[in-house]
PDB file of C-alpha atoms in Angstrom:
ATOM      1  CA  MET Q   1     -26.308 -12.319 -50.479  1.00  0.00           C
ATOM      2  CA  ARG Q   2     -27.816 -15.731 -50.187  1.00  0.00           C
ATOM      3  CA  VAL Q   3     -29.438 -15.611 -53.606  1.00  0.00           C
ATOM      4  CA  PHE Q   4     -26.230 -14.464 -55.246  1.00  0.00           C
ATOM      5  CA  PHE Q   5     -24.306 -17.271 -53.660  1.00  0.00           C
ATOM      6  CA  ARG Q   6     -26.681 -19.903 -54.959  1.00  0.00           C
ATOM      7  CA  ARG Q   7     -26.565 -18.571 -58.457  1.00  0.00           C
ATOM      8  CA  LYS Q   8     -22.823 -18.556 -58.409  1.00  0.00           C
ATOM      9  CA  LYS Q   9     -22.827 -22.074 -57.123  1.00  0.00           C
ATOM     10  CA  ASP Q  10     -25.246 -23.105 -59.839  1.00  0.00           C
ATOM     11  CA  SER Q  11     -23.022 -21.432 -62.359  1.00  0.00           C
ATOM     12  CA  VAL Q  12     -20.008 -23.297 -61.027  1.00  0.00           C
ATOM     13  CA  GLU Q  13     -21.851 -26.609 -61.121  1.00  0.00           C
ATOM     14  CA  THR Q  14     -23.027 -25.881 -64.643  1.00  0.00           C
ATOM     15  CA  ASP Q  15     -19.481 -25.108 -65.728  1.00  0.00           C
ATOM     16  CA  GLN Q  16     -18.212 -28.337 -64.187  1.00  0.00           C
ATOM     17  CA  LEU Q  17     -20.955 -30.332 -65.901  1.00  0.00           C
ATOM     18  CA  SER Q  18     -20.193 -28.688 -69.216  1.00  0.00           C
ATOM     19  CA  SER Q  19     -16.503 -29.382 -68.865  1.00  0.00           C
ATOM     20  CA  GLU Q  20     -17.203 -33.032 -68.164  1.00  0.00           C
ATOM     21  CA  ARG Q  21     -19.455 -33.450 -71.184  1.00  0.00           C
ATOM     22  CA  VAL Q  22     -17.412 -31.493 -73.733  1.00  0.00           C
ATOM     23  CA  PRO Q  23     -14.445 -33.566 -74.915  1.00  0.00           C
ATOM     24  CA  ASP Q  24     -10.972 -32.127 -74.943  1.00  0.00           C
ATOM     25  CA  VAL Q  25     -10.305 -31.361 -78.578  1.00  0.00           C
ATOM     26  CA  ARG Q  26      -6.578 -31.261 -78.027  1.00  0.00           C
ATOM     27  CA  ALA Q  27      -6.613 -34.712 -76.459  1.00  0.00           C
ATOM     28  CA  VAL Q  28      -8.670 -36.136 -79.328  1.00  0.00           C
ATOM     29  CA  GLY Q  29      -6.417 -34.464 -81.881  1.00  0.00           C
ATOM     30  CA  GLY Q  30      -3.365 -35.809 -80.102  1.00  0.00           C
ATOM     31  CA  ARG Q  31      -4.676 -39.348 -80.255  1.00  0.00           C
ATOM     32  CA  ALA Q  32      -5.489 -38.964 -83.961  1.00  0.00           C
ATOM     33  CA  THR Q  33      -2.010 -37.624 -84.663  1.00  0.00           C
ATOM     34  CA  GLY Q  34      -0.463 -40.493 -82.717  1.00  0.00           C
ATOM     35  CA  GLU Q  35      -2.495 -43.036 -84.650  1.00  0.00           C
ATOM     36  CA  LYS Q  36      -1.349 -41.482 -87.951  1.00  0.00           C
ATOM     37  CA  ALA Q  37       2.271 -41.622 -86.804  1.00  0.00           C
ATOM     38  CA  VAL Q  38       1.945 -45.288 -85.865  1.00  0.00           C
ATOM     39  CA  THR Q  39       0.295 -46.039 -89.217  1.00  0.00           C
ATOM     40  CA  GLY Q  40       3.116 -44.223 -91.034  1.00  0.00           C
ATOM     41  CA  ARG Q  41       5.756 -46.216 -89.180  1.00  0.00           C
ATOM     42  CA  ASP Q  42       3.984 -49.469 -90.009  1.00  0.00           C
ATOM     43  CA  ALA Q  43       3.852 -48.557 -93.698  1.00  0.00           C
ATOM     44  CA  ALA Q  44       7.571 -47.707 -93.716  1.00  0.00           C
ATOM     45  CA  GLY Q  45       8.344 -50.975 -91.952  1.00  0.00           C
ATOM     46  CA  ASN Q  46       6.321 -52.929 -94.506  1.00  0.00           C
ATOM     47  CA  LYS Q  47       8.190 -51.238 -97.368  1.00  0.00           C
ATOM     48  CA  LYS Q  48      11.555 -52.152 -95.832  1.00  0.00           C
ATOM     49  CA  LEU Q  49      10.432 -55.725 -95.267  1.00  0.00           C
ATOM     50  CA  GLY Q  50       9.220 -56.004 -98.862  1.00  0.00           C
ATOM     51  CA  PHE Q  51      12.518 -54.613-100.156  1.00  0.00           C
ATOM     52  CA  ARG Q  52      14.515 -57.113 -98.095  1.00  0.00           C
ATOM     53  CA  ILE Q  53      12.399 -59.992 -99.361  1.00  0.00           C
ATOM     54  CA  ARG Q  54      12.965 -58.912-102.972  1.00  0.00           C
ATOM     55  CA  VAL Q  55      16.719 -58.608-102.407  1.00  0.00           C
ATOM     56  CA  ALA Q  56      16.859 -62.048-100.772  1.00  0.00           C
ATOM     57  CA  PHE Q  57      14.898 -63.543-103.669  1.00  0.00           C
ATOM     58  CA  LEU Q  58      17.230 -61.947-106.229  1.00  0.00           C
ATOM     59  CA  LEU Q  59      20.314 -63.188-104.381  1.00  0.00           C
ATOM     60  CA  SER Q  60      18.920 -66.717-104.278  1.00  0.00           C
ATOM     61  CA  ILE Q  61      18.367 -66.588-108.063  1.00  0.00           C
ATOM     62  CA  LEU Q  62      21.936 -65.376-108.641  1.00  0.00           C
ATOM     63  CA  ALA Q  63      23.323 -68.102-106.385  1.00  0.00           C
ATOM     64  CA  GLY Q  64      21.365 -70.737-108.299  1.00  0.00           C
ATOM     65  CA  ALA Q  65      22.619 -69.366-111.620  1.00  0.00           C
ATOM     66  CA  SER Q  66      26.221 -69.478-110.360  1.00  0.00           C
ATOM     67  CA  VAL Q  67      25.862 -73.112-109.318  1.00  0.00           C
ATOM     68  CA  PHE Q  68      24.323 -73.978-112.697  1.00  0.00           C
ATOM     69  CA  TYR Q  69      27.145 -72.208-114.569  1.00  0.00           C
ATOM     70  CA  LEU Q  70      29.820 -73.913-112.453  1.00  0.00           C
ATOM     71  CA  TYR Q  71      28.251 -77.321-112.992  1.00  0.00           C
ATOM     72  CA  THR Q  72      27.719 -76.811-116.727  1.00  0.00           C
ATOM     73  CA  PHE Q  73      31.198 -75.566-117.595  1.00  0.00           C
ATOM     74  CA  THR Q  74      33.365 -77.265-114.968  1.00  0.00           C
ATOM     75  CA  TYR Q  75      31.852 -80.328-113.318  1.00  0.00           C
ATOM     76  CA  ARG Q  76      29.317 -81.510-115.891  1.00  0.00           C
ATOM     77  CA  PRO Q  77      30.310 -85.044-116.994  1.00  0.00           C
ATOM     78  CA  VAL Q  78      31.203 -85.415-120.675  1.00  0.00           C
ATOM     79  CA  ASP Q  79      32.412 -88.300-122.848  1.00  0.00           C
ATOM     80  CA  VAL Q  80      35.945 -88.419-124.253  1.00  0.00           C
ATOM     81  CA  VAL Q  81      37.803 -91.024-126.281  1.00  0.00           C
ATOM     82  CA  VAL Q  82      40.873 -92.466-124.551  1.00  0.00           C
ATOM     83  CA  ALA Q  83      43.444 -95.003-125.695  1.00  0.00           C
ATOM     84  CA  ALA Q  84      42.615 -98.452-124.302  1.00  0.00           C
ATOM     85  CA  ARG Q  85      46.226 -99.490-124.958  1.00  0.00           C
ATOM     86  CA  ASP Q  86      49.342 -97.971-126.438  1.00  0.00           C
ATOM     87  CA  ILE Q  87      48.860 -97.114-130.112  1.00  0.00           C
ATOM     88  CA  ALA Q  88      51.997 -97.069-132.237  1.00  0.00           C
ATOM     89  CA  PRO Q  89      52.691 -94.280-134.722  1.00  0.00           C
ATOM     90  CA  GLY Q  90      51.242 -95.077-138.134  1.00  0.00           C
ATOM     91  CA  ALA Q  91      49.029 -97.863-136.772  1.00  0.00           C
ATOM     92  CA  GLU Q  92      45.425 -98.026-137.902  1.00  0.00           C
ATOM     93  CA  ILE Q  93      43.139 -97.286-134.959  1.00  0.00           C
ATOM     94  CA  THR Q  94      40.655-100.093-134.300  1.00  0.00           C
ATOM     95  CA  GLN Q  95      37.649-100.329-132.030  1.00  0.00           C
ATOM     96  CA  ALA Q  96      39.733-102.308-129.523  1.00  0.00           C
ATOM     97  CA  ASP Q  97      42.329 -99.522-129.352  1.00  0.00           C
ATOM     98  CA  VAL Q  98      39.996 -96.951-127.844  1.00  0.00           C
ATOM     99  CA  ALA Q  99      37.354 -96.613-125.159  1.00  0.00           C
ATOM    100  CA  VAL Q 100      34.949 -93.953-123.922  1.00  0.00           C
ATOM    101  CA  LYS Q 101      35.587 -92.367-120.541  1.00  0.00           C
ATOM    102  CA  ARG Q 102      33.452 -89.872-118.614  1.00  0.00           C
ATOM    103  CA  VAL Q 103      35.317 -86.874-117.232  1.00  0.00           C
ATOM    104  CA  SER Q 104      34.296 -83.484-115.917  1.00  0.00           C
ATOM    105  CA  ALA Q 105      33.987 -80.742-118.514  1.00  0.00           C
ATOM    106  CA  GLY Q 106      36.910 -78.902-116.947  1.00  0.00           C
ATOM    107  CA  ASP Q 107      39.206 -81.930-117.442  1.00  0.00           C
ATOM    108  CA  ARG Q 108      38.299 -82.482-121.100  1.00  0.00           C
ATOM    109  CA  HIS Q 109      40.967 -81.461-123.586  1.00  0.00           C
ATOM    110  CA  PRO Q 110      39.471 -78.869-125.965  1.00  0.00           C
ATOM    111  CA  GLU Q 111      40.470 -81.024-128.983  1.00  0.00           C
ATOM    112  CA  ALA Q 112      39.492 -84.416-127.562  1.00  0.00           C
ATOM    113  CA  TYR Q 113      37.220 -86.718-129.540  1.00  0.00           C
ATOM    114  CA  ALA Q 114      33.845 -87.636-128.070  1.00  0.00           C
ATOM    115  CA  SER Q 115      33.008 -90.783-130.078  1.00  0.00           C
ATOM    116  CA  PRO Q 116      35.155 -93.765-131.198  1.00  0.00           C
ATOM    117  CA  GLN Q 117      33.583 -93.549-134.667  1.00  0.00           C
ATOM    118  CA  GLN Q 118      35.523 -90.311-135.169  1.00  0.00           C
ATOM    119  CA  VAL Q 119      38.893 -92.090-134.988  1.00  0.00           C
ATOM    120  CA  VAL Q 120      38.347 -95.775-135.845  1.00  0.00           C
ATOM    121  CA  GLY Q 121      39.840 -96.585-139.261  1.00  0.00           C
ATOM    122  CA  LYS Q 122      42.271 -93.662-139.191  1.00  0.00           C
ATOM    123  CA  ARG Q 123      45.981 -93.832-138.443  1.00  0.00           C
ATOM    124  CA  ALA Q 124      47.822 -92.462-135.450  1.00  0.00           C
ATOM    125  CA  GLN Q 125      50.345 -89.787-136.339  1.00  0.00           C
ATOM    126  CA  GLU Q 126      52.359 -90.445-133.190  1.00  0.00           C
ATOM    127  CA  LYS Q 127      52.440 -92.818-130.253  1.00  0.00           C
ATOM    128  CA  ILE Q 128      49.281 -92.481-128.157  1.00  0.00           C
ATOM    129  CA  HIS Q 129      49.798 -93.762-124.638  1.00  0.00           C
ATOM    130  CA  ARG Q 130      47.248 -95.900-122.848  1.00  0.00           C
ATOM    131  CA  GLY Q 131      44.721 -93.901-120.823  1.00  0.00           C
ATOM    132  CA  MET Q 132      45.441 -90.601-122.624  1.00  0.00           C
ATOM    133  CA  GLN Q 133      42.656 -88.647-124.286  1.00  0.00           C
ATOM    134  CA  VAL Q 134      42.811 -89.013-128.067  1.00  0.00           C
ATOM    135  CA  ILE Q 135      42.990 -85.521-129.529  1.00  0.00           C
ATOM    136  CA  VAL Q 136      42.709 -84.191-133.058  1.00  0.00           C
ATOM    137  CA  PRO Q 137      46.432 -83.564-133.744  1.00  0.00           C
ATOM    138  CA  GLN Q 138      47.249 -87.219-132.942  1.00  0.00           C
ATOM    139  CA  VAL Q 139      45.102 -88.568-135.782  1.00  0.00           C
ATOM    140  CA  GLU Q 140      46.040 -88.553-139.471  1.00  0.00           C
ATOM    141  CA  GLY Q 141      44.912 -85.657-141.608  1.00  0.00           C
ATOM    142  CA  SER Q 142      44.775 -83.136-138.768  1.00  0.00           C
ATOM    143  CA  THR Q 143      48.396 -82.084-138.327  1.00  0.00           C
ATOM    144  CA  ALA Q 144      50.094 -83.454-141.373  1.00  0.00           C
ATOM    145  CA  GLY Q 145      53.768 -82.502-141.398  1.00  0.00           C
ATOM    146  CA  LEU Q 146      53.701 -80.867-137.965  1.00  0.00           C
ATOM    147  CA  VAL Q 147      54.569 -83.911-135.851  1.00  0.00           C
ATOM    148  CA  GLY Q 148      57.731 -85.362-137.311  1.00  0.00           C
ATOM    149  CA  PRO Q 149      59.639 -88.546-136.609  1.00  0.00           C
ATOM    150  CA  GLY Q 150      60.963 -88.698-133.068  1.00  0.00           C
ATOM    151  CA  GLN Q 151      58.486 -86.078-131.837  1.00  0.00           C
ATOM    152  CA  THR Q 152      55.515 -86.290-129.521  1.00  0.00           C
ATOM    153  CA  LEU Q 153      52.748 -83.922-128.475  1.00  0.00           C
ATOM    154  CA  LEU Q 154      52.958 -81.936-125.265  1.00  0.00           C
ATOM    155  CA  PRO Q 155      49.974 -79.896-124.041  1.00  0.00           C
ATOM    156  CA  LEU Q 156      50.817 -76.771-122.021  1.00  0.00           C
ATOM    157  CA  LYS Q 157      48.111 -75.153-119.931  1.00  0.00           C
ATOM    158  CA  ASN Q 158      48.014 -71.334-119.833  1.00  0.00           C
ATOM    159  CA  PRO Q 159      51.571 -70.576-121.011  1.00  0.00           C
ATOM    160  CA  VAL Q 160      52.716 -66.968-121.198  1.00  0.00           C
ATOM    161  CA  ALA Q 161      53.130 -66.325-124.897  1.00  0.00           C
ATOM    162  CA  PRO Q 162      52.529 -63.801-127.671  1.00  0.00           C
ATOM    163  CA  PRO Q 163      49.931 -64.566-130.354  1.00  0.00           C
ATOM    164  CA  LEU Q 164      50.839 -67.960-131.841  1.00  0.00           C
ATOM    165  CA  SER Q 165      50.061 -69.682-135.115  1.00  0.00           C
ATOM    166  CA  THR Q 166      50.238 -73.314-136.147  1.00  0.00           C
ATOM    167  CA  GLY Q 167      53.744 -74.156-137.340  1.00  0.00           C
ATOM    168  CA  ASP Q 168      55.554 -71.513-135.265  1.00  0.00           C
ATOM    169  CA  THR Q 169      58.839 -72.595-133.700  1.00  0.00           C
ATOM    170  CA  VAL Q 170      59.114 -71.528-130.076  1.00  0.00           C
ATOM    171  CA  THR Q 171      61.639 -71.721-127.265  1.00  0.00           C
ATOM    172  CA  VAL Q 172      60.164 -73.143-124.061  1.00  0.00           C
ATOM    173  CA  VAL Q 173      61.351 -71.563-120.802  1.00  0.00           C
ATOM    174  CA  ALA Q 174      60.074 -72.584-117.369  1.00  0.00           C
ATOM    175  CA  VAL Q 175      60.411 -70.415-114.254  1.00  0.00           C
ATOM    176  CA  MET Q 176      61.517 -72.712-111.436  1.00  0.00           C
ATOM    177  CA  ASN Q 177      62.313 -71.910-107.796  1.00  0.00           C
ATOM    178  CA  GLU Q 178      65.993 -71.748-108.735  1.00  0.00           C
ATOM    179  CA  GLY Q 179      65.331 -69.404-111.643  1.00  0.00           C
ATOM    180  CA  PRO Q 180      64.514 -69.614-115.372  1.00  0.00           C
ATOM    181  CA  LEU Q 181      65.234 -72.908-117.118  1.00  0.00           C
ATOM    182  CA  VAL Q 182      65.470 -73.206-120.904  1.00  0.00           C
ATOM    183  CA  LEU Q 183      63.819 -76.479-121.872  1.00  0.00           C
ATOM    184  CA  GLY Q 184      64.388 -76.452-125.605  1.00  0.00           C
ATOM    185  CA  GLN Q 185      62.525 -75.766-128.819  1.00  0.00           C
ATOM    186  CA  ALA Q 186      59.150 -76.984-130.024  1.00  0.00           C
ATOM    187  CA  VAL Q 187      56.691 -76.519-132.880  1.00  0.00           C
ATOM    188  CA  VAL Q 188      53.203 -75.128-132.268  1.00  0.00           C
ATOM    189  CA  VAL Q 189      50.562 -77.632-133.341  1.00  0.00           C
ATOM    190  CA  SER Q 190      47.531 -75.749-132.069  1.00  0.00           C
ATOM    191  CA  ALA Q 191      47.080 -72.530-130.105  1.00  0.00           C
ATOM    192  CA  PRO Q 192      43.413 -71.684-129.538  1.00  0.00           C
ATOM    193  CA  GLN Q 193      42.448 -68.185-128.508  1.00  0.00           C
ATOM    194  CA  SER Q 194      41.947 -67.442-124.838  1.00  0.00           C
ATOM    195  CA  LYS Q 195      38.353 -67.543-123.572  1.00  0.00           C
ATOM    196  CA  PRO Q 196      36.987 -66.036-120.364  1.00  0.00           C
ATOM    197  CA  ASN Q 197      36.965 -68.461-117.413  1.00  0.00           C
ATOM    198  CA  GLU Q 198      38.572 -71.225-119.492  1.00  0.00           C
ATOM    199  CA  ASP Q 199      42.098 -72.626-119.508  1.00  0.00           C
ATOM    200  CA  ARG Q 200      44.079 -72.126-122.683  1.00  0.00           C
ATOM    201  CA  VAL Q 201      45.892 -75.271-123.822  1.00  0.00           C
ATOM    202  CA  VAL Q 202      48.700 -74.857-126.357  1.00  0.00           C
ATOM    203  CA  LEU Q 203      49.748 -78.065-128.073  1.00  0.00           C
ATOM    204  CA  LEU Q 204      53.430 -78.435-128.954  1.00  0.00           C
ATOM    205  CA  ALA Q 205      55.363 -80.995-130.953  1.00  0.00           C
ATOM    206  CA  VAL Q 206      58.505 -81.672-128.933  1.00  0.00           C
ATOM    207  CA  PRO Q 207      61.374 -84.176-129.216  1.00  0.00           C
ATOM    208  CA  GLU Q 208      60.454 -87.402-127.443  1.00  0.00           C
ATOM    209  CA  GLY Q 209      63.594 -87.208-125.325  1.00  0.00           C
ATOM    210  CA  ASP Q 210      62.689 -83.732-124.044  1.00  0.00           C
ATOM    211  CA  ALA Q 211      59.016 -84.443-123.398  1.00  0.00           C
ATOM    212  CA  PRO Q 212      59.314 -85.864-119.831  1.00  0.00           C
ATOM    213  CA  ARG Q 213      61.548 -83.006-118.672  1.00  0.00           C
ATOM    214  CA  MET Q 214      59.279 -80.386-120.247  1.00  0.00           C
ATOM    215  CA  ALA Q 215      56.178 -81.977-118.772  1.00  0.00           C
ATOM    216  CA  TYR Q 216      57.698 -82.039-115.284  1.00  0.00           C
ATOM    217  CA  ALA Q 217      58.921 -78.441-115.497  1.00  0.00           C
ATOM    218  CA  ALA Q 218      55.541 -77.265-116.800  1.00  0.00           C
ATOM    219  CA  GLN Q 219      53.806 -78.885-113.830  1.00  0.00           C
ATOM    220  CA  ALA Q 220      56.307 -78.021-111.087  1.00  0.00           C
ATOM    221  CA  GLY Q 221      57.356 -74.585-112.317  1.00  0.00           C
ATOM    222  CA  LYS Q 222      55.802 -71.250-111.429  1.00  0.00           C
ATOM    223  CA  ALA Q 223      55.139 -70.358-115.067  1.00  0.00           C
ATOM    224  CA  VAL Q 224      56.037 -71.403-118.615  1.00  0.00           C
ATOM    225  CA  TYR Q 225      57.012 -68.896-121.309  1.00  0.00           C
ATOM    226  CA  LEU Q 226      57.021 -69.458-125.053  1.00  0.00           C
ATOM    227  CA  PHE Q 227      59.311 -67.219-127.092  1.00  0.00           C
ATOM    228  CA  THR Q 228      58.914 -67.067-130.863  1.00  0.00           C
ATOM    229  CA  ARG Q 229      61.678 -66.625-133.359  1.00  0.00           C
ATOM    230  CA  HIS Q 230      61.987 -63.258-135.060  1.00  0.00           C
TER     231      HIS Q 230
END
């Protein structure tokens, strides 16, 4: 009995020693699996971070392009020729009659001259008021026969109108708070095609007596309509 007991005890001690020396495979495997999971999460996090950085970089480029476009087509300063004093109809334009003024691109009339040399020596087809931009239809040779005696030019910004051609006679109607107001008739001097993100300016030859009323209604009214004759 004594011998058997010792052997059993030795066996138990041997088993305990073996269990202490042999690592738990499940524990080791669990740690390895956990490390892989952590590594996978890190990789996914890095991918998300890289994607966000790329998106932020792209958005910054688009914002810069928008600012450049806005500056180039709206706020970029450009030169225009303006009347330094009133110029009478038929008078020869001299160097002293005009000056160069810097305005933003959005405020430049689409038919304004950029250099005095383009107008000096030519004759004014109508009265050009001091401080106004000198535009092509006001100078001889550009609108011959379209601006008659007793008429002046009136630019209208973004009127509601069908397709127009130079020489068309139109009826000008302004929509005021009180309702529609017929302002009179005018002759189309120029009607450029509409362009995206740009104002369309239609130039009309109107009677001098009607010009102030038409200009006020065009500015104060909700909209201006041009109706052509059929």
